[in-house]
Coordinates of C-alpha atoms in Angstrom, one line a residue:
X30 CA 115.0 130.7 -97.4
X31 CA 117.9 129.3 -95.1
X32 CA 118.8 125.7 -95.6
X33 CA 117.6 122.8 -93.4
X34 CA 119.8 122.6 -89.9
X35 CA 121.4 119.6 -90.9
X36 CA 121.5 118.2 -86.9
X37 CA 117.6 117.5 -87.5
X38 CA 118.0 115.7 -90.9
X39 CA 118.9 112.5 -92.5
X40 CA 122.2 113.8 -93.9
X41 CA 124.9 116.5 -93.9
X42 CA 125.3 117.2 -98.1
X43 CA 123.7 116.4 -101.2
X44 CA 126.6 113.9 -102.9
X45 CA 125.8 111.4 -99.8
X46 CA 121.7 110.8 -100.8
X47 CA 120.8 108.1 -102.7
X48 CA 119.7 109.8 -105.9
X49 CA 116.6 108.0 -107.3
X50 CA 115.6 111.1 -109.5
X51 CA 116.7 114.7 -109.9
X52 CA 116.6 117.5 -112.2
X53 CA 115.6 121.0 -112.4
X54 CA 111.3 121.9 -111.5
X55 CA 110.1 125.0 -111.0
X56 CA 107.9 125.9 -107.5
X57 CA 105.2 127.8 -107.5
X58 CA 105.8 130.3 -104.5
X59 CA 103.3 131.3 -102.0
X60 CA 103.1 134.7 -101.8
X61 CA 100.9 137.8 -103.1
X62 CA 102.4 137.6 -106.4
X63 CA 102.3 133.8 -107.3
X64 CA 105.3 133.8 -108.8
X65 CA 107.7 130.3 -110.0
X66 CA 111.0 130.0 -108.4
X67 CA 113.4 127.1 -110.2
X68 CA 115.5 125.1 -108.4
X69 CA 116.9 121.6 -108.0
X70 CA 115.2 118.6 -107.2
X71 CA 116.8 115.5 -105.7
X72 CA 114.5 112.0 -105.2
X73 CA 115.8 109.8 -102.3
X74 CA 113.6 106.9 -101.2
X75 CA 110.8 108.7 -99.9
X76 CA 112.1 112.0 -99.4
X77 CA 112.2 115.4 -101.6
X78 CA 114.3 117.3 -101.7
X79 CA 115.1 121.0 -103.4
X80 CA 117.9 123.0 -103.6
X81 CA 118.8 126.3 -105.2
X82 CA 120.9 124.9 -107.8
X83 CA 122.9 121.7 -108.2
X84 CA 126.1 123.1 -107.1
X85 CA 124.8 123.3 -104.0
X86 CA 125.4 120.9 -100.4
X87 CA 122.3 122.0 -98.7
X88 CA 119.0 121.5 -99.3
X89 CA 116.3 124.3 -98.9
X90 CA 114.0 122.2 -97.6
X91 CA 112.6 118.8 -97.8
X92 CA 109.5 116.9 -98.4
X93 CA 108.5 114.0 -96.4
X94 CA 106.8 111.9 -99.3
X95 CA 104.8 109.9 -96.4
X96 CA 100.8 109.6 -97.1
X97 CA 101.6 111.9 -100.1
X98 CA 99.5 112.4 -102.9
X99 CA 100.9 113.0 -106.2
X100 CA 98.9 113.8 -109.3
X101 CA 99.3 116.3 -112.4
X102 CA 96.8 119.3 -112.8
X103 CA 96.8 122.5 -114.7
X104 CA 97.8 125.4 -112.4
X105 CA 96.8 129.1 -113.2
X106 CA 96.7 127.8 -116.9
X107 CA 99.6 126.3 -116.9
X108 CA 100.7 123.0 -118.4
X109 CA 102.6 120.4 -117.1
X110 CA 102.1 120.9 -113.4
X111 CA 101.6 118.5 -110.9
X112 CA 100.5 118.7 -107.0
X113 CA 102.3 117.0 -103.9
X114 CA 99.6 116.9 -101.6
X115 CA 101.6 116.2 -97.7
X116 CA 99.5 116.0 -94.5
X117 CA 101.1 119.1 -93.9
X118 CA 101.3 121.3 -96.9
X119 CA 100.6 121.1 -100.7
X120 CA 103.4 122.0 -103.0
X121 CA 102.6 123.2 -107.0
X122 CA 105.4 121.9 -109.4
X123 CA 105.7 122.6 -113.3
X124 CA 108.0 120.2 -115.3
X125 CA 109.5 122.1 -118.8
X126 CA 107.6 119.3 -120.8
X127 CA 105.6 116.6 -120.5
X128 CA 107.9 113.6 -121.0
X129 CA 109.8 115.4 -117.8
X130 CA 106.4 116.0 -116.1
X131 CA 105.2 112.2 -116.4
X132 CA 108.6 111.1 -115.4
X133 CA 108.6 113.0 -111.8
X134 CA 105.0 111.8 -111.4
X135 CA 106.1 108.1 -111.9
X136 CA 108.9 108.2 -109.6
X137 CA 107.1 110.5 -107.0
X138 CA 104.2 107.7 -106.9
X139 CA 106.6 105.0 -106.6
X140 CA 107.7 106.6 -103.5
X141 CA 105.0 107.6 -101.5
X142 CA 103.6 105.1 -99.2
X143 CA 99.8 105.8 -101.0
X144 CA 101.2 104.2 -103.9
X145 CA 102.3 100.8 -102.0
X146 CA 99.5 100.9 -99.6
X147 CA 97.5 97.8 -100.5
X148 CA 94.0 99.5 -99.3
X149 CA 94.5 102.2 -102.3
X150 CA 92.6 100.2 -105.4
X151 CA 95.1 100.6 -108.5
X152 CA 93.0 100.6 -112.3
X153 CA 94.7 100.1 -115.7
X154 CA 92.7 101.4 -118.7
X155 CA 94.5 100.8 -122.1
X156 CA 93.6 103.9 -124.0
X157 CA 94.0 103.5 -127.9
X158 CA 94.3 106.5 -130.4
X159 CA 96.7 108.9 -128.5
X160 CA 98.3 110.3 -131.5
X161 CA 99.0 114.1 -131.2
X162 CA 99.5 115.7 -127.6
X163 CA 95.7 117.0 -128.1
X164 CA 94.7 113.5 -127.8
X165 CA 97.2 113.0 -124.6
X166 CA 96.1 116.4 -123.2
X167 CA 92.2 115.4 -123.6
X168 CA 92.9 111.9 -121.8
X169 CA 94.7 113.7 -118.9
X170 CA 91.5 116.3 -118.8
X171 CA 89.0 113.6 -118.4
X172 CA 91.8 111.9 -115.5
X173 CA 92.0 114.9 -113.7
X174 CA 88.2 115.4 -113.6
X175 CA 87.6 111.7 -112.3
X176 CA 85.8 111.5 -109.2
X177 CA 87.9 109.5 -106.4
X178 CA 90.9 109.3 -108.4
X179 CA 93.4 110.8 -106.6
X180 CA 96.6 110.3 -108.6
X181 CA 96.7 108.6 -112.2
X182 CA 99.9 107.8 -114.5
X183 CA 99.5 108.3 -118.4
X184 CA 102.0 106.0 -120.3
X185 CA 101.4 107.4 -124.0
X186 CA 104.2 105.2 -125.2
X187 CA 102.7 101.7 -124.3
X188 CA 99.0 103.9 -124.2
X189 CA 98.0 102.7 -120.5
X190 CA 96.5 104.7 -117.5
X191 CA 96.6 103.5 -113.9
X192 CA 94.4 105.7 -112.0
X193 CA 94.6 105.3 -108.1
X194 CA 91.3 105.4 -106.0
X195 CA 88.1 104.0 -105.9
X196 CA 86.7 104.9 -109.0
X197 CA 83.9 104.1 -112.1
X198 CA 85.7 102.8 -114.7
X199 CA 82.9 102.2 -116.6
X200 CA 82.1 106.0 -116.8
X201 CA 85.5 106.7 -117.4
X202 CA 85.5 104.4 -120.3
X203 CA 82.4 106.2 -121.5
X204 CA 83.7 109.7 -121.4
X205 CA 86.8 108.6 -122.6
X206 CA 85.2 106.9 -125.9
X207 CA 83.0 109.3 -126.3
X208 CA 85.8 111.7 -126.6
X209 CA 87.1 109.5 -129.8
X210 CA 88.9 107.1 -127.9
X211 CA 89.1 103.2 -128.1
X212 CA 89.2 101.8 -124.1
X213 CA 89.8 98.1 -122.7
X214 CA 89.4 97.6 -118.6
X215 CA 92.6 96.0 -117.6
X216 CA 92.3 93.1 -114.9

């Protein structure tokens, strides 16, 4: 890939963005043989941006994070992905752990505008008995499987899940508790 002309873009090299997050993902490459690509990921406001490593001035492309829609799903069995779903494209990311993976999902939905937009209903469960990353990786199964969610954050640290969308929290208390797990509806 060729990077961005910089005459149609927002900048001319990577030290002048605003750097809200960054760090190495890999990209899961669209092609006959699915392969993962790693390169360098740079968080401005609400823009994306990837590079192929972070020596580099140029970026390979970027992502407009405008009426995105972040959320974390398992990819050809693989953990720690996550999805950036644009009006134009969807992009598969994998994080190299989970702590990594939840922290590009929080920033990502701090930026796009789905996150701020005050018609998108925002729900807090606080989810007790998430000791061992089994636990976590149950909770996130049961998230990902929520109809009308269409992004959630999993805090394990301060146990909390805001899930974004118009969805039953009633049945996701129920599935969650009846998976071994204590749930309170946050108002």
């Amino acid at each position: 890939m060729k990077p961005l002309n910089t005459s149609d873009s927002e900048f001319s090299t990577s030290k002048q963005l605003k750097r809200d997050k960054e760090g190495w993902l890999n990209l899961k490459k669209r092609s006959i043989f699915k392969s993962w690509q790693r390169y360098w990921w740079i968080l401005s406001d609400n823009v994306l941006f990837y590079f192929a490593s972070d020596k580099d001035l140029e970026p390979i492309r970027k992502i407009n994070l405008i009426e995105s829609h972040i959320q974390p799903v398992q990819i050809d069995g693989k953990e720690n992905c996550f999805e950036i779903k644009t009006p134009e494209k969807i992009y598969c990311l994998q994080a190299d752990n989970d702590d990594i993976l939840m922290s590009w999902v929080n920033a990502l939905l701090k930026s796009s505008t789905a996150w701020g937009d005050s018609t998108v209903e925002e729900n807090r469960l606080s989810i007790k008995g998430m000791m061992c990353q089994r636990c976590v990786k149950k909770v996130k199964e049961i998230l990902l499987n929520t109809t009308g969610a269409s992004q959630f954050t999993l805090d394990e640290a301060k146990e909390v899940a805001v899930i974004i969308g118009k969805v039953d929290l009633m049945e996701i208390s129920h599935r969650l508790e009846a998976a071994g797990f204590l749930v309170y509806i946050d108002s």
